[in-house]
Short mmCIF file of C-alpha atoms in Angstrom, two decimals:
data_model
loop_
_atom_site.label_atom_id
_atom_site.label_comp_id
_atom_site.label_asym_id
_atom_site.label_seq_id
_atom_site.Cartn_x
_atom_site.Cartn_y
_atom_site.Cartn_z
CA UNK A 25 0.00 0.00 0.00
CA UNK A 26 2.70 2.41 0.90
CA UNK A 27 4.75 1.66 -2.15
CA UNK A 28 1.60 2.75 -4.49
CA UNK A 29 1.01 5.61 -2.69
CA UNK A 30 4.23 7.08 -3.49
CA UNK A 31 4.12 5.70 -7.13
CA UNK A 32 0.63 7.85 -7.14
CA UNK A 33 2.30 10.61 -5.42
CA UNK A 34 5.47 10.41 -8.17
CA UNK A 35 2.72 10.27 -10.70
CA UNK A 36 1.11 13.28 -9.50
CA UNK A 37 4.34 15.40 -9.42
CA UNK A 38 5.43 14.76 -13.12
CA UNK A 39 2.03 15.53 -14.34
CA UNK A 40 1.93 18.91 -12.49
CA UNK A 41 5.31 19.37 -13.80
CA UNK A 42 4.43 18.62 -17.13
CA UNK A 43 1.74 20.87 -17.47
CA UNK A 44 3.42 23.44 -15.75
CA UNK A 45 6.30 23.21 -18.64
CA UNK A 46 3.60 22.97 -21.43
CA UNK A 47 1.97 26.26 -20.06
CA UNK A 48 5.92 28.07 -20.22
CA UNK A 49 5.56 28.82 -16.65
CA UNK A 50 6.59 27.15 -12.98
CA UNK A 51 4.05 25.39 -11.64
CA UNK A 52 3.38 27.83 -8.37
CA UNK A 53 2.39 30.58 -11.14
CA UNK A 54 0.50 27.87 -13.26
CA UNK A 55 -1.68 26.89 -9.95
CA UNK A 56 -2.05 30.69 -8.94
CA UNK A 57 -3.17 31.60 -12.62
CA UNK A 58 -5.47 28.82 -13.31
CA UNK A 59 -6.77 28.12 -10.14
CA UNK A 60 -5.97 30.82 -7.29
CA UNK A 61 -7.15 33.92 -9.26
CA UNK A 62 -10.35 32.68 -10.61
CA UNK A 63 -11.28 31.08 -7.59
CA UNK A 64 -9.88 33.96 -5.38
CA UNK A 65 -7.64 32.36 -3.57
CA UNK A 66 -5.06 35.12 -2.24
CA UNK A 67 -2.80 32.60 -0.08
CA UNK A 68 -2.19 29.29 -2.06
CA UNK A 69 1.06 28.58 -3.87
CA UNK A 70 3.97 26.98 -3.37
CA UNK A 71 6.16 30.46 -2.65
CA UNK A 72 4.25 31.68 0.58
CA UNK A 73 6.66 33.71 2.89
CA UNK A 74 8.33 31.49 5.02
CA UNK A 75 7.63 33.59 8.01
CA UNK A 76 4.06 33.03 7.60
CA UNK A 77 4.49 29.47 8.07
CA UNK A 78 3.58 26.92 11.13
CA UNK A 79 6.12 24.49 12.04
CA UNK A 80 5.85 21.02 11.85
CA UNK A 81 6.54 18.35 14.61
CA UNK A 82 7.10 14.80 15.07
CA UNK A 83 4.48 12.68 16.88
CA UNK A 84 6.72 13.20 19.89
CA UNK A 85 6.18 16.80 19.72
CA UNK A 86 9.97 17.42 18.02
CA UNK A 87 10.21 20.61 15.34
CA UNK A 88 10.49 19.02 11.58
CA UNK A 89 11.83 21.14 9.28
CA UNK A 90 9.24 22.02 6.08
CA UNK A 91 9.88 19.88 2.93
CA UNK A 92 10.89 21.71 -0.41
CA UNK A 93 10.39 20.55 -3.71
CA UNK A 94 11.57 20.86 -7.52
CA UNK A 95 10.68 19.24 -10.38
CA UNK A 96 7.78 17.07 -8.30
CA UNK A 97 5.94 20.19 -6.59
CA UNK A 98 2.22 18.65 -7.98
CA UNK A 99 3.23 15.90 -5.38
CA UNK A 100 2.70 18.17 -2.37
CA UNK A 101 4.89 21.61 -1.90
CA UNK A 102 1.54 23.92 -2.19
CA UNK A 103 0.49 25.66 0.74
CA UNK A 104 -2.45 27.23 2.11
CA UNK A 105 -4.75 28.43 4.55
CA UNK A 106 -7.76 27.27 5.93
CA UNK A 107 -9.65 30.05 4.37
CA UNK A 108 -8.71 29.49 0.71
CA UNK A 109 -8.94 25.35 1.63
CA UNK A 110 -12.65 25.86 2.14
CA UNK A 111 -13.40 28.27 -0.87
CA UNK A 112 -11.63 25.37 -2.84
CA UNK A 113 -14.04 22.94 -1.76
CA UNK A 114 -16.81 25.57 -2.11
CA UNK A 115 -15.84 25.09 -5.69
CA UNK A 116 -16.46 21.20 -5.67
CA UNK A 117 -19.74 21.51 -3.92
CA UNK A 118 -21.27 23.30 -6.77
CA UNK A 119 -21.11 27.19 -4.78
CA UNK A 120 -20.83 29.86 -6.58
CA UNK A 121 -21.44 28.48 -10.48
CA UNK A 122 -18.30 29.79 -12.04
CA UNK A 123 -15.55 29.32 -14.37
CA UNK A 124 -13.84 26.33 -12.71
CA UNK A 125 -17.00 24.08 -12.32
CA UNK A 126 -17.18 22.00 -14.99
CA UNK A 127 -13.47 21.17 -14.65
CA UNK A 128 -14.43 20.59 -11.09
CA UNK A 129 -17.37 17.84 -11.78
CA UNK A 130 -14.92 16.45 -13.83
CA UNK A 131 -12.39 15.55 -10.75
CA UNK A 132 -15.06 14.04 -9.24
CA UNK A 133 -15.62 10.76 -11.58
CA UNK A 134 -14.88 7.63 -10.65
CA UNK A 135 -11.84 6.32 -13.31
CA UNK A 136 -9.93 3.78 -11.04
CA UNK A 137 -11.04 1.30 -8.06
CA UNK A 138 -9.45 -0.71 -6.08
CA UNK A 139 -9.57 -2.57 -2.29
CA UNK A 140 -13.35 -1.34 -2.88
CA UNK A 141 -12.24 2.24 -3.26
CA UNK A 142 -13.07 4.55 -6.13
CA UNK A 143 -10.87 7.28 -7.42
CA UNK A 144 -11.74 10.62 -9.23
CA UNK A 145 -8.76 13.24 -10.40
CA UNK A 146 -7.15 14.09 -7.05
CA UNK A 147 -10.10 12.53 -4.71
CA UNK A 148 -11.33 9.46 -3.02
CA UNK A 149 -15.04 8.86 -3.51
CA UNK A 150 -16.48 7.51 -0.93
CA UNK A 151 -19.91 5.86 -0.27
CA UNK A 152 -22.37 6.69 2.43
CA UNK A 153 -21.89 5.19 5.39
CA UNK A 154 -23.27 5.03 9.11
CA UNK A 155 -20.57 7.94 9.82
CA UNK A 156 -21.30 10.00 6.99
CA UNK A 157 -24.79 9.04 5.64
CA UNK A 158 -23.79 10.11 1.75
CA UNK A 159 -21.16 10.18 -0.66
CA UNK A 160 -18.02 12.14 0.21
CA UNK A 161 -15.10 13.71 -1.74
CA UNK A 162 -11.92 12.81 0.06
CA UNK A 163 -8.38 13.87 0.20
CA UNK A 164 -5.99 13.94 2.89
CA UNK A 165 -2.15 13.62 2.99
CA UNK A 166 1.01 15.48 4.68
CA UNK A 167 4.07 16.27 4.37
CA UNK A 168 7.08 16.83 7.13
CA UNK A 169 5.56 17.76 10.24
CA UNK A 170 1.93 18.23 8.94
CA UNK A 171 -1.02 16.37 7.77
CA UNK A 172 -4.24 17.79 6.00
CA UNK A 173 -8.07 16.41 5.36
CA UNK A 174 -10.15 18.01 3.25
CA UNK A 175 -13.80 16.19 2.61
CA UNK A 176 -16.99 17.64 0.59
CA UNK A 177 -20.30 16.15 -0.27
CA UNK A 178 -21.57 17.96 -3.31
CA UNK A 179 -24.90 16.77 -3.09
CA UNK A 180 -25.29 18.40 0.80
CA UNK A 181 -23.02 21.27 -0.18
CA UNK A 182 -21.07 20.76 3.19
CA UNK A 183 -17.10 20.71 3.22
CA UNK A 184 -14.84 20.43 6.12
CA UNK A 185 -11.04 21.24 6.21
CA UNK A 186 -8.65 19.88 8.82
CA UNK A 187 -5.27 20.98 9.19
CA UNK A 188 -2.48 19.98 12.06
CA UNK A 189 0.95 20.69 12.85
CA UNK A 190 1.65 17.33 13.54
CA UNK A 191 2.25 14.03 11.73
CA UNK A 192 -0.42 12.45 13.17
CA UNK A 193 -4.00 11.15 10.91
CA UNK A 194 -7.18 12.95 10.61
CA UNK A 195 -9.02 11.13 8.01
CA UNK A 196 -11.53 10.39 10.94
CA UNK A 197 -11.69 13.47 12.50
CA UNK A 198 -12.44 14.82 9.03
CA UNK A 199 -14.97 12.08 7.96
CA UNK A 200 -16.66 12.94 11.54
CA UNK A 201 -16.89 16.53 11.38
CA UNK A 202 -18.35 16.27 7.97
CA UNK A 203 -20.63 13.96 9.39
CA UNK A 204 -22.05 16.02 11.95
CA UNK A 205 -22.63 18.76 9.67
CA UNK A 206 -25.12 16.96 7.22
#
């Protein structure tokens, strides 16, 4: 499992990388172009002012330092807030109709499965369930120090973010939070 997420992860990188080169432009100005200025999204990229950063700890509670990235930044080097997190998912819930939704509905078809999971572009679709009675968008991950959730359900136009300074999961917390909204 671990060695396909990284091949996924890898995967994800050179794409981003790709289209960032077939645009002419680094991908942190291809993402704040394409996506960050329509959507409105002020503090998203991959270049946000280090001083403006949280750190990252261990699950002991240790300082890890942030991870940087080249060639593979679609793999994980953007950063955000909260804030522009949830008018990203506003996007994939269907609020406000703009110029981004129809590549958003797009994201969220099923074109792989597998160990009973489907996947869209960039999300996990997942079924309703006695924790979250109807289908989800899912998408969590980390990087050095951190770990992220993000989960929508287009159909209840409800979206949660979760973000921690510390390597430790919160797909749950996430998939309950979301829960107890709908």
């Amino acid at each position: 499992r671990g060695h396909d997420a990284r091949v996924r992860l890898g995967a994800v990188g050179l794409l981003a990388h790709v289209l960032a080169r077939r645009a002419g432009m680094g991908y942190d100005e291809l993402v704040r172009e394409r996506i960050g200025a329509p959507l409105g999204l002020r503090d998203t990229g991959t270049a946000i002012d280090g001083g403006r950063l949280a750190r990252g700890h261990s699950r002991l509670g240790r300082p890890k330092p942030h991870w940087h990235f080249d060639a593979l930044a679609g793999a994980g080097a953007l950063r955000s807030t909260a804030a522009d997190l949830l008018a990203f998912l506003r996007l994939h819930a269907g609020e406000p109709a703009g110029p981004l939704t129809d590549a958003a509905r797009e994201t969220q078809i099923a074109r792989a499965h597998t160990s009973g999971l489907e996947f869209g572009l960039g999300w996990m679709l997942l079924p309703g369930s006695r924790k979250v009675p109807y289908d989800v968008l899912f998408h969590d991950g980390g990087t050095g120090g951190f770990r992220s959730a993000a989960a929508v359900s287009p159909e209840r136009r409800v979206a949660v973010v979760v973000l921690s300074s510390q390597v430790r999961g919160l797909t749950q917390i996430g998939l309950r939070l979301l829960g107890a909204l709908g």
